[in-house]
Amino acid sequence: MNKAYWKSWLRAAGIRALRTMGQSALAALGTGAAFYTVDGRAVGMVAGMAGLVSVLTSLGGLPEVQP
């Protein structure tokens, strides 16, 4: 696989990870607000873990990136 493939893959995986992190942070904030406790550190950790899992999932392949 060439350099262009990995550049495309990295861009697509990064976009997916950022979207997932945003969605997870929003969900954690919403849940915390419902219980009147929002812990910024916990929200950050949830979002970071979601981003990591997203990148690991992307290792299995991304449909928008052709080999």
CSV table of N, CA, C and O in Angstrom, one decimal:
chain,number,residue,atom,x,y,z
A,1,MET,N,0.8,-1.2,0.0
A,1,MET,CA,0.0,0.0,0.0
A,1,MET,C,0.9,1.2,0.0
A,1,MET,O,1.9,1.3,0.7
A,2,ASN,N,0.5,2.2,-0.7
A,2,ASN,CA,1.3,3.4,-0.9
A,2,ASN,C,1.0,4.5,0.0
A,2,ASN,O,0.1,4.5,0.9
A,3,LYS,N,1.8,5.5,-0.1
A,3,LYS,CA,1.8,6.7,0.8
A,3,LYS,C,0.4,7.4,0.7
A,3,LYS,O,-0.2,7.8,1.7
A,4,ALA,N,-0.1,7.5,-0.5
A,4,ALA,CA,-1.4,8.1,-0.7
A,4,ALA,C,-2.6,7.4,0.0
A,4,ALA,O,-3.5,8.0,0.6
A,5,TYR,N,-2.5,6.1,0.0
A,5,TYR,CA,-3.5,5.3,0.7
A,5,TYR,C,-3.5,5.6,2.2
A,5,TYR,O,-4.5,5.8,2.8
A,6,TRP,N,-2.3,5.6,2.8
A,6,TRP,CA,-2.2,5.8,4.3
A,6,TRP,C,-2.5,7.3,4.6
A,6,TRP,O,-3.1,7.5,5.7
A,7,LYS,N,-2.3,8.2,3.7
A,7,LYS,CA,-2.7,9.6,4.0
A,7,LYS,C,-4.2,9.7,4.0
A,7,LYS,O,-4.8,10.3,4.8
A,8,SER,N,-4.9,9.0,3.0
A,8,SER,CA,-6.3,9.0,3.0
A,8,SER,C,-6.9,8.3,4.2
A,8,SER,O,-7.9,8.7,4.8
A,9,TRP,N,-6.3,7.2,4.5
A,9,TRP,CA,-6.8,6.4,5.7
A,9,TRP,C,-6.7,7.2,7.0
A,9,TRP,O,-7.6,7.3,7.8
A,10,LEU,N,-5.5,7.9,7.2
A,10,LEU,CA,-5.3,8.7,8.4
A,10,LEU,C,-6.3,9.8,8.5
A,10,LEU,O,-6.9,10.1,9.5
A,11,ARG,N,-6.6,10.4,7.3
A,11,ARG,CA,-7.6,11.5,7.3
A,11,ARG,C,-9.0,11.0,7.6
A,11,ARG,O,-9.7,11.6,8.5
A,12,ALA,N,-9.4,9.9,7.0
A,12,ALA,CA,-10.7,9.3,7.2
A,12,ALA,C,-10.9,8.8,8.7
A,12,ALA,O,-11.9,9.1,9.3
A,13,ALA,N,-9.8,8.1,9.2
A,13,ALA,CA,-9.9,7.6,10.6
A,13,ALA,C,-9.9,8.8,11.6
A,13,ALA,O,-10.6,8.7,12.6
A,14,GLY,N,-9.2,9.8,11.3
A,14,GLY,CA,-9.1,11.0,12.2
A,14,GLY,C,-10.5,11.7,12.2
A,14,GLY,O,-11.0,12.1,13.3
A,15,ILE,N,-11.1,11.9,11.1
A,15,ILE,CA,-12.5,12.5,11.0
A,15,ILE,C,-13.5,11.6,11.8
A,15,ILE,O,-14.2,12.1,12.6
A,16,ARG,N,-13.4,10.3,11.6
A,16,ARG,CA,-14.3,9.4,12.3
A,16,ARG,C,-14.1,9.5,13.8
A,16,ARG,O,-15.0,9.5,14.6
A,17,ALA,N,-12.8,9.5,14.2
A,17,ALA,CA,-12.5,9.6,15.7
A,17,ALA,C,-13.0,10.9,16.3
A,17,ALA,O,-13.5,10.9,17.4
A,18,LEU,N,-12.7,12.0,15.6
A,18,LEU,CA,-13.2,13.3,16.1
A,18,LEU,C,-14.7,13.4,16.3
A,18,LEU,O,-15.2,13.9,17.3
A,19,ARG,N,-15.4,12.8,15.3
A,19,ARG,CA,-16.9,12.8,15.4
A,19,ARG,C,-17.3,11.9,16.6
A,19,ARG,O,-18.2,12.3,17.3
A,20,THR,N,-16.7,10.8,16.7
A,20,THR,CA,-17.1,9.9,17.8
A,20,THR,C,-16.8,10.5,19.2
A,20,THR,O,-17.6,10.4,20.1
A,21,MET,N,-15.6,11.2,19.3
A,21,MET,CA,-15.3,11.9,20.5
A,21,MET,C,-16.3,13.0,20.8
A,21,MET,O,-16.7,13.1,22.0
A,22,GLY,N,-16.7,13.7,19.9
A,22,GLY,CA,-17.7,14.8,20.1
A,22,GLY,C,-19.0,14.2,20.5
A,22,GLY,O,-19.7,14.7,21.5
A,23,GLN,N,-19.4,13.1,19.9
A,23,GLN,CA,-20.7,12.5,20.2
A,23,GLN,C,-20.7,11.9,21.7
A,23,GLN,O,-21.6,12.1,22.4
A,24,SER,N,-19.5,11.3,22.0
A,24,SER,CA,-19.4,10.7,23.3
A,24,SER,C,-19.3,11.8,24.4
A,24,SER,O,-19.9,11.7,25.5
A,25,ALA,N,-18.6,12.9,24.1
A,25,ALA,CA,-18.6,14.0,25.1
A,25,ALA,C,-20.0,14.6,25.3
A,25,ALA,O,-20.3,14.9,26.4
A,26,LEU,N,-20.7,14.8,24.2
A,26,LEU,CA,-22.0,15.4,24.3
A,26,LEU,C,-22.9,14.4,25.2
A,26,LEU,O,-23.7,14.9,26.0
A,27,ALA,N,-22.8,13.1,24.9
A,27,ALA,CA,-23.6,12.2,25.7
A,27,ALA,C,-23.2,12.2,27.2
A,27,ALA,O,-24.1,12.2,28.1
A,28,ALA,N,-21.9,12.3,27.5
A,28,ALA,CA,-21.5,12.3,28.9
A,28,ALA,C,-21.9,13.6,29.5
A,28,ALA,O,-22.3,13.6,30.7
A,29,LEU,N,-21.9,14.7,28.8
A,29,LEU,CA,-22.3,16.0,29.4
A,29,LEU,C,-23.8,15.9,29.7
A,29,LEU,O,-24.3,16.4,30.7
A,30,GLY,N,-24.6,15.4,28.7
A,30,GLY,CA,-26.0,15.3,28.9
A,30,GLY,C,-26.4,14.4,30.1
A,30,GLY,O,-27.3,14.7,30.9
A,31,THR,N,-25.7,13.3,30.2
A,31,THR,CA,-26.0,12.4,31.3
A,31,THR,C,-25.6,13.0,32.7
A,31,THR,O,-26.3,13.0,33.6
A,32,GLY,N,-24.4,13.7,32.7
A,32,GLY,CA,-24.0,14.4,33.9
A,32,GLY,C,-25.0,15.5,34.3
A,32,GLY,O,-25.3,15.7,35.5
A,33,ALA,N,-25.5,16.2,33.3
A,33,ALA,CA,-26.4,17.3,33.6
A,33,ALA,C,-27.7,16.8,34.1
A,33,ALA,O,-28.3,17.5,35.0
A,34,ALA,N,-28.1,15.6,33.7
A,34,ALA,CA,-29.4,15.0,34.2
A,34,ALA,C,-29.2,14.7,35.7
A,34,ALA,O,-30.2,14.8,36.4
A,35,PHE,N,-28.0,14.4,36.1
A,35,PHE,CA,-27.8,14.1,37.6
A,35,PHE,C,-27.2,15.2,38.3
A,35,PHE,O,-26.7,15.1,39.4
A,36,TYR,N,-27.1,16.4,37.7
A,36,TYR,CA,-26.6,17.6,38.3
A,36,TYR,C,-25.1,17.5,38.7
A,36,TYR,O,-24.7,18.2,39.6
A,37,THR,N,-24.4,16.7,38.0
A,37,THR,CA,-22.9,16.6,38.3
A,37,THR,C,-22.2,16.4,36.9
A,37,THR,O,-22.4,15.4,36.3
A,38,VAL,N,-21.5,17.4,36.5
A,38,VAL,CA,-20.7,17.3,35.3
A,38,VAL,C,-19.2,17.4,35.7
A,38,VAL,O,-18.8,18.4,36.2
A,39,ASP,N,-18.5,16.3,35.5
A,39,ASP,CA,-17.1,16.2,35.8
A,39,ASP,C,-16.3,16.3,34.5
A,39,ASP,O,-16.4,15.4,33.7
A,40,GLY,N,-15.7,17.5,34.3
A,40,GLY,CA,-15.0,17.7,33.0
A,40,GLY,C,-13.9,16.7,32.7
A,40,GLY,O,-13.7,16.3,31.6
A,41,ARG,N,-13.2,16.2,33.8
A,41,ARG,CA,-12.2,15.2,33.6
A,41,ARG,C,-12.8,13.9,33.1
A,41,ARG,O,-12.2,13.3,32.2
A,42,ALA,N,-13.9,13.5,33.7
A,42,ALA,CA,-14.5,12.3,33.2
A,42,ALA,C,-15.0,12.4,31.8
A,42,ALA,O,-14.9,11.4,31.0
A,43,VAL,N,-15.6,13.5,31.5
A,43,VAL,CA,-16.1,13.7,30.1
A,43,VAL,C,-14.9,13.6,29.1
A,43,VAL,O,-15.0,13.0,28.1
A,44,GLY,N,-13.8,14.2,29.5
A,44,GLY,CA,-12.6,14.1,28.6
A,44,GLY,C,-12.1,12.7,28.5
A,44,GLY,O,-11.6,12.3,27.4
A,45,MET,N,-12.1,12.0,29.6
A,45,MET,CA,-11.6,10.6,29.5
A,45,MET,C,-12.6,9.7,28.7
A,45,MET,O,-12.1,8.8,27.9
A,46,VAL,N,-13.8,9.9,28.8
A,46,VAL,CA,-14.8,9.2,28.0
A,46,VAL,C,-14.6,9.5,26.5
A,46,VAL,O,-14.5,8.6,25.7
A,47,ALA,N,-14.4,10.8,26.2
A,47,ALA,CA,-14.2,11.1,24.8
A,47,ALA,C,-12.9,10.6,24.2
A,47,ALA,O,-12.9,10.1,23.1
A,48,GLY,N,-11.9,10.7,25.0
A,48,GLY,CA,-10.6,10.1,24.6
A,48,GLY,C,-10.6,8.6,24.3
A,48,GLY,O,-10.1,8.1,23.4
A,49,MET,N,-11.3,7.9,25.2
A,49,MET,CA,-11.4,6.4,25.1
A,49,MET,C,-12.2,6.1,23.8
A,49,MET,O,-11.9,5.2,23.1
A,50,ALA,N,-13.3,6.9,23.6
A,50,ALA,CA,-14.1,6.7,22.4
A,50,ALA,C,-13.3,6.9,21.1
A,50,ALA,O,-13.4,6.2,20.2
A,51,GLY,N,-12.4,7.9,21.2
A,51,GLY,CA,-11.6,8.2,20.0
A,51,GLY,C,-10.6,7.1,19.7
A,51,GLY,O,-10.4,6.7,18.6
A,52,LEU,N,-10.0,6.6,20.8
A,52,LEU,CA,-9.1,5.4,20.7
A,52,LEU,C,-9.8,4.2,20.1
A,52,LEU,O,-9.2,3.6,19.2
A,53,VAL,N,-10.9,3.9,20.6
A,53,VAL,CA,-11.7,2.7,20.1
A,53,VAL,C,-12.1,2.9,18.7
A,53,VAL,O,-12.0,2.0,17.9
A,54,SER,N,-12.4,4.2,18.3
A,54,SER,CA,-12.7,4.5,16.9
A,54,SER,C,-11.6,4.2,16.0
A,54,SER,O,-11.7,3.6,14.9
A,55,VAL,N,-10.4,4.6,16.4
A,55,VAL,CA,-9.2,4.4,15.5
A,55,VAL,C,-8.9,2.9,15.5
A,55,VAL,O,-8.6,2.4,14.4
A,56,LEU,N,-9.0,2.2,16.6
A,56,LEU,CA,-8.7,0.8,16.5
A,56,LEU,C,-9.7,0.0,15.7
A,56,LEU,O,-9.4,-0.9,14.9
A,57,THR,N,-11.0,0.5,15.7
A,57,THR,CA,-12.0,-0.1,14.8
A,57,THR,C,-11.7,0.2,13.4
A,57,THR,O,-11.9,-0.7,12.5
A,58,SER,N,-11.2,1.4,13.1
A,58,SER,CA,-10.8,1.7,11.7
A,58,SER,C,-9.7,0.9,11.1
A,58,SER,O,-9.5,0.8,9.9
A,59,LEU,N,-8.9,0.3,12.0
A,59,LEU,CA,-7.8,-0.6,11.5
A,59,LEU,C,-8.4,-1.8,10.7
A,59,LEU,O,-7.7,-2.4,9.9
A,60,GLY,N,-9.6,-2.1,11.0
A,60,GLY,CA,-10.3,-3.2,10.3
A,60,GLY,C,-10.7,-2.8,8.9
A,60,GLY,O,-11.0,-3.7,8.1
A,61,GLY,N,-10.6,-1.6,8.6
A,61,GLY,CA,-10.9,-1.1,7.2
A,61,GLY,C,-11.9,0.0,7.2
A,61,GLY,O,-12.8,0.1,8.1
A,62,LEU,N,-11.8,0.9,6.3
A,62,LEU,CA,-12.7,2.0,6.1
A,62,LEU,C,-13.3,1.9,4.7
A,62,LEU,O,-12.5,1.9,3.7
A,63,PRO,N,-14.6,1.9,4.6
A,63,PRO,CA,-15.2,1.7,3.3
A,63,PRO,C,-14.9,2.9,2.3
A,63,PRO,O,-14.9,2.7,1.1
A,64,GLU,N,-14.7,4.1,2.9
A,64,GLU,CA,-14.4,5.3,2.0
A,64,GLU,C,-13.0,5.3,1.5
A,64,GLU,O,-12.6,6.1,0.7
A,65,VAL,N,-12.1,4.4,2.0
A,65,VAL,CA,-10.7,4.4,1.5
A,65,VAL,C,-10.5,3.1,0.8
A,65,VAL,O,-10.5,2.0,1.4
A,66,GLN,N,-10.2,3.2,-0.5
A,66,GLN,CA,-9.9,2.0,-1.3
A,66,GLN,C,-8.5,1.7,-1.3
A,66,GLN,O,-7.6,2.6,-1.5
A,67,PRO,N,-8.1,0.4,-1.1
A,67,PRO,CA,-6.7,0.0,-1.1
A,67,PRO,C,-6.0,0.1,-2.5
A,67,PRO,O,-6.6,0.1,-3.5
